[in-house]
């Protein structure tokens, strides 16, 4: 059987079950890099789910790595005692959850995020109905 090299890190594959990557961790890192590359090129919109508009975990990771795990407004960075992670949220500056351009996203603490004018559907009358009509009527 021909042995290959890992598509992500270049390590020689020595086990028979290793077809493309040397480990699951290497595979997940490669998937993350590919997703971010596709998102930056505009081929991925950054949302996950069919009926929801949740931001991809890859985008949150990318923003956390690029800008640090702290609130971009107040600088808050306290870690949760159990998860050891900063409970930071992604805010869409213009309030449009379909607009996942890097320039429209920022990391905010739960307090600062709750004080934004577009927090949790506060702009639902202006943009929500348009989004539903566009999504569901065009698919019929």
Coordinates of C-alpha atoms in Angstrom, one line a residue:
X1 CA 0.0 0.0 0.0
X2 CA 1.3 3.4 -1.0
X3 CA 1.9 5.8 1.9
X4 CA 1.4 9.5 1.5
X5 CA 1.9 12.7 3.4
X6 CA -0.6 14.7 5.5
X7 CA -2.4 17.3 3.4
X8 CA -2.2 19.8 6.3
X9 CA 1.2 19.5 8.0
X10 CA 3.3 17.4 5.6
X11 CA 4.0 14.6 8.0
X12 CA 4.4 11.1 6.6
X13 CA 1.3 8.9 7.0
X14 CA 2.4 5.6 8.5
X15 CA -0.9 4.0 9.5
X16 CA -3.2 2.3 7.1
X17 CA -6.3 4.3 8.3
X18 CA -4.5 7.6 7.6
X19 CA -5.6 8.5 4.1
X20 CA -5.3 12.2 3.9
X21 CA -4.5 13.6 7.4
X22 CA -2.2 12.4 10.2
X23 CA -4.8 13.0 12.9
X24 CA -8.3 14.4 13.6
X25 CA -6.7 17.6 14.9
X26 CA -4.9 18.1 11.7
X27 CA -8.1 17.5 9.7
X28 CA -10.0 20.0 11.8
X29 CA -7.3 22.6 11.4
X30 CA -7.3 22.0 7.6
X31 CA -11.1 22.4 7.5
X32 CA -10.9 25.6 9.5
X33 CA -8.3 27.1 7.1
X34 CA -10.3 26.1 4.1
X35 CA -13.5 27.6 5.5
X36 CA -11.8 30.9 6.3
X37 CA -10.2 31.0 2.9
X38 CA -13.5 30.4 1.1
X39 CA -15.2 33.0 3.4
X40 CA -12.7 35.6 2.6
X41 CA -13.1 34.9 -1.2
X42 CA -16.9 35.3 -0.8
X43 CA -17.7 31.7 -1.5
X44 CA -19.1 31.1 2.0
X45 CA -21.4 33.5 3.7
X46 CA -20.4 32.6 7.3
X47 CA -23.8 31.4 8.4
X48 CA -24.7 27.9 9.5
X49 CA -28.1 26.2 9.6
X50 CA -30.9 26.2 7.1
X51 CA -33.6 28.1 9.0
X52 CA -31.4 30.1 11.3
X53 CA -28.8 32.7 10.9
X54 CA -26.1 31.6 13.4
X55 CA -22.6 32.7 12.7
X56 CA -20.1 29.9 12.0
X57 CA -17.9 28.8 14.9
X58 CA -15.0 29.1 12.4
X59 CA -15.7 32.9 12.1
X60 CA -15.8 33.3 15.9
X61 CA -12.5 31.5 16.2
X62 CA -10.9 33.6 13.4
X63 CA -12.1 36.8 15.0
X64 CA -10.9 35.7 18.4
X65 CA -7.5 34.8 17.1
X66 CA -7.1 38.0 15.0
X67 CA -8.4 40.5 17.5
X68 CA -8.0 38.7 20.8
X69 CA -10.6 37.4 23.2
X70 CA -11.8 40.7 24.6
X71 CA -14.6 43.2 24.1
X72 CA -13.8 45.6 21.3
X73 CA -15.7 48.4 23.2
X74 CA -14.8 48.1 26.9
X75 CA -11.9 45.6 26.8
X76 CA -13.6 43.1 29.1
X77 CA -11.9 39.7 29.0
X78 CA -12.9 37.8 32.2
X79 CA -12.9 34.0 31.7
X80 CA -15.8 31.8 32.7
X81 CA -14.7 29.7 35.7
X82 CA -15.8 26.4 34.3
X83 CA -15.2 26.7 30.5
X84 CA -12.0 28.9 30.9
X85 CA -13.2 30.8 27.9
X86 CA -14.2 34.5 27.6
X87 CA -18.0 34.5 26.8
X88 CA -17.7 36.9 24.0
X89 CA -20.4 37.4 21.3
X90 CA -20.2 38.4 17.6
X91 CA -22.0 41.6 16.8
X92 CA -23.1 42.7 13.3
X93 CA -22.4 46.4 13.2
X94 CA -25.1 47.2 10.6
X95 CA -27.7 44.8 12.2
X96 CA -27.9 42.6 9.1
X97 CA -27.2 39.0 10.2
X98 CA -26.7 38.0 6.6
X99 CA -23.8 40.5 6.2
X100 CA -20.8 38.6 7.5
X101 CA -18.1 40.7 6.0
X102 CA -15.1 41.1 8.3
X103 CA -15.6 44.8 8.4
X104 CA -19.2 44.3 9.7
X105 CA -18.3 41.9 12.5
X106 CA -16.9 42.7 16.0
X107 CA -16.5 40.9 19.3
X108 CA -18.5 42.3 22.2
X109 CA -19.0 41.3 25.8
X110 CA -22.6 40.3 26.6
X111 CA -23.2 43.7 28.3
X112 CA -22.0 45.9 25.5
X113 CA -23.8 43.6 22.9
X114 CA -27.1 44.0 24.8
X115 CA -26.8 47.8 24.6
X116 CA -26.4 47.9 20.8
X117 CA -29.5 49.1 18.8
X118 CA -29.7 45.9 16.8
X119 CA -29.4 43.4 19.7
X120 CA -31.5 40.2 19.5
X121 CA -34.0 41.2 16.9
X122 CA -34.6 44.8 18.1
X123 CA -34.5 45.7 14.4
X124 CA -36.9 42.9 13.4
X125 CA -39.5 45.1 11.8
X126 CA -37.0 46.8 9.4
X127 CA -35.0 43.8 8.3
X128 CA -36.5 40.5 9.5
X129 CA -39.5 40.6 7.3
X130 CA -37.4 41.4 4.2
X131 CA -35.1 38.5 5.0
X132 CA -37.9 36.0 5.3
X133 CA -39.6 37.2 2.1
X134 CA -36.4 36.9 0.2
X135 CA -35.5 33.5 1.6
X136 CA -38.9 31.7 1.4
X137 CA -40.7 33.4 -1.5
X138 CA -37.9 33.1 -3.9
X139 CA -37.6 29.3 -3.2
X140 CA -41.2 28.6 -4.1

